[in-house]
């Protein structure tokens, strides 16, 4: 939603209430409708800015995902590392290829 949409929605609601309740107040529906238009536009602008700032804060937060590479000397050590990472609730585990065996 763009900034103009928030202002337009707020101004429309403010103007509607101004015209409705302007017939009761001595100012009149037209004058109170114009005041409601200005006040509603201001409120709509402020609400839109608050929403945009909250969205920016959420996007700039770190995702919290990291990659850990553990180099193990033997299978027992690899299994121990896997068990430790499982206890720490790792999202994904995998074993790579032993580079010494490829040579």
CSV table of C-alpha atoms in Angstrom, one decimal:
chain,number,residue,atom,x,y,z
A,1,UNK,CA,0.0,0.0,0.0
A,2,UNK,CA,1.5,3.4,-1.0
A,3,UNK,CA,1.6,6.5,1.1
A,4,UNK,CA,-1.2,8.2,-1.0
A,5,UNK,CA,-3.6,5.3,-0.3
A,6,UNK,CA,-3.3,5.7,3.5
A,7,UNK,CA,-3.9,9.4,3.2
A,8,UNK,CA,-6.9,8.9,0.9
A,9,UNK,CA,-8.5,6.3,3.1
A,10,UNK,CA,-8.0,8.4,6.2
A,11,UNK,CA,-9.3,11.5,4.5
A,12,UNK,CA,-12.4,9.7,3.2
A,13,UNK,CA,-13.3,8.3,6.6
A,14,UNK,CA,-12.7,11.7,8.3
A,15,UNK,CA,-14.8,13.5,5.8
A,16,UNK,CA,-17.6,11.0,6.1
A,17,UNK,CA,-17.7,11.3,9.9
A,18,UNK,CA,-17.5,15.1,9.5
A,19,UNK,CA,-20.5,15.3,7.2
A,20,UNK,CA,-22.5,12.9,9.3
A,21,UNK,CA,-21.9,14.7,12.6
A,22,UNK,CA,-21.8,18.1,11.0
A,23,UNK,CA,-25.5,18.3,10.8
A,24,UNK,CA,-25.8,18.1,14.6
A,25,UNK,CA,-23.0,20.6,15.3
A,26,UNK,CA,-23.6,24.3,14.7
A,27,UNK,CA,-20.6,24.6,12.3
A,28,UNK,CA,-22.5,22.7,9.6
A,29,UNK,CA,-21.8,19.5,7.5
A,30,UNK,CA,-19.7,21.2,4.8
A,31,UNK,CA,-17.3,22.9,7.2
A,32,UNK,CA,-17.0,19.9,9.5
A,33,UNK,CA,-16.6,17.6,6.5
A,34,UNK,CA,-13.6,19.7,5.3
A,35,UNK,CA,-12.1,19.6,8.8
A,36,UNK,CA,-12.6,15.9,8.9
A,37,UNK,CA,-10.9,15.6,5.5
A,38,UNK,CA,-7.8,17.4,6.8
A,39,UNK,CA,-7.7,15.6,10.1
A,40,UNK,CA,-8.4,12.2,8.5
A,41,UNK,CA,-5.7,12.8,5.9
A,42,UNK,CA,-3.2,13.7,8.7
A,43,UNK,CA,-4.1,10.6,10.7
A,44,UNK,CA,-3.9,8.4,7.6
A,45,UNK,CA,-0.5,9.8,6.8
A,46,UNK,CA,0.8,9.2,10.4
A,47,UNK,CA,-0.6,5.6,10.5
A,48,UNK,CA,0.9,4.8,7.1
A,49,UNK,CA,4.4,6.1,8.2
A,50,UNK,CA,4.2,4.0,11.4
A,51,UNK,CA,3.3,0.8,9.4
A,52,UNK,CA,6.2,1.5,6.9
A,53,UNK,CA,8.7,1.9,9.7
A,54,UNK,CA,7.6,-1.4,11.3
A,55,UNK,CA,8.0,-3.2,8.0
A,56,UNK,CA,11.5,-1.8,7.6
A,57,UNK,CA,12.5,-2.9,11.1
A,58,UNK,CA,11.3,-6.5,10.4
A,59,UNK,CA,13.2,-6.7,7.1
A,60,UNK,CA,16.4,-5.5,8.5
A,61,UNK,CA,16.5,-8.0,11.3
A,62,UNK,CA,19.0,-10.8,10.9
A,63,UNK,CA,17.6,-14.1,9.7
A,64,UNK,CA,19.5,-16.1,12.4
A,65,UNK,CA,20.7,-18.8,10.0
A,66,UNK,CA,24.4,-19.8,10.1
A,67,UNK,CA,26.4,-22.6,8.5
A,68,UNK,CA,28.8,-24.7,10.6
A,69,UNK,CA,31.4,-26.8,9.0
A,70,UNK,CA,33.1,-29.4,11.3
A,71,UNK,CA,36.1,-31.2,10.0
A,72,UNK,CA,36.4,-34.6,11.7
A,73,UNK,CA,39.3,-37.1,11.7
A,74,UNK,CA,37.3,-40.3,11.8
A,75,UNK,CA,33.8,-41.7,11.8
A,76,UNK,CA,33.3,-41.7,15.5
A,77,UNK,CA,34.2,-38.1,15.7
A,78,UNK,CA,31.8,-37.3,12.9
A,79,UNK,CA,29.0,-39.1,14.7
A,80,UNK,CA,29.8,-37.3,18.0
A,81,UNK,CA,29.6,-33.9,16.1
A,82,UNK,CA,26.3,-34.9,14.5
A,83,UNK,CA,24.8,-35.9,17.9
A,84,UNK,CA,25.9,-32.6,19.4
A,85,UNK,CA,24.3,-30.6,16.5
A,86,UNK,CA,21.1,-32.7,16.8
A,87,UNK,CA,20.9,-31.8,20.5
A,88,UNK,CA,21.3,-28.1,19.5
A,89,UNK,CA,18.4,-28.6,17.1
A,90,UNK,CA,20.3,-28.0,13.9
A,91,UNK,CA,18.1,-27.5,10.9
A,92,UNK,CA,20.0,-29.7,8.4
A,93,UNK,CA,22.9,-32.1,8.8
A,94,UNK,CA,25.0,-33.8,6.2
A,95,UNK,CA,28.3,-35.5,5.6
A,96,UNK,CA,30.7,-34.4,2.9
A,97,UNK,CA,33.1,-36.4,0.8
A,98,UNK,CA,36.4,-37.4,2.4
A,99,UNK,CA,38.9,-35.5,0.2
A,100,UNK,CA,41.8,-37.8,1.3
A,101,UNK,CA,40.1,-40.8,-0.3
A,102,UNK,CA,39.6,-39.0,-3.6
A,103,UNK,CA,43.4,-38.4,-4.2
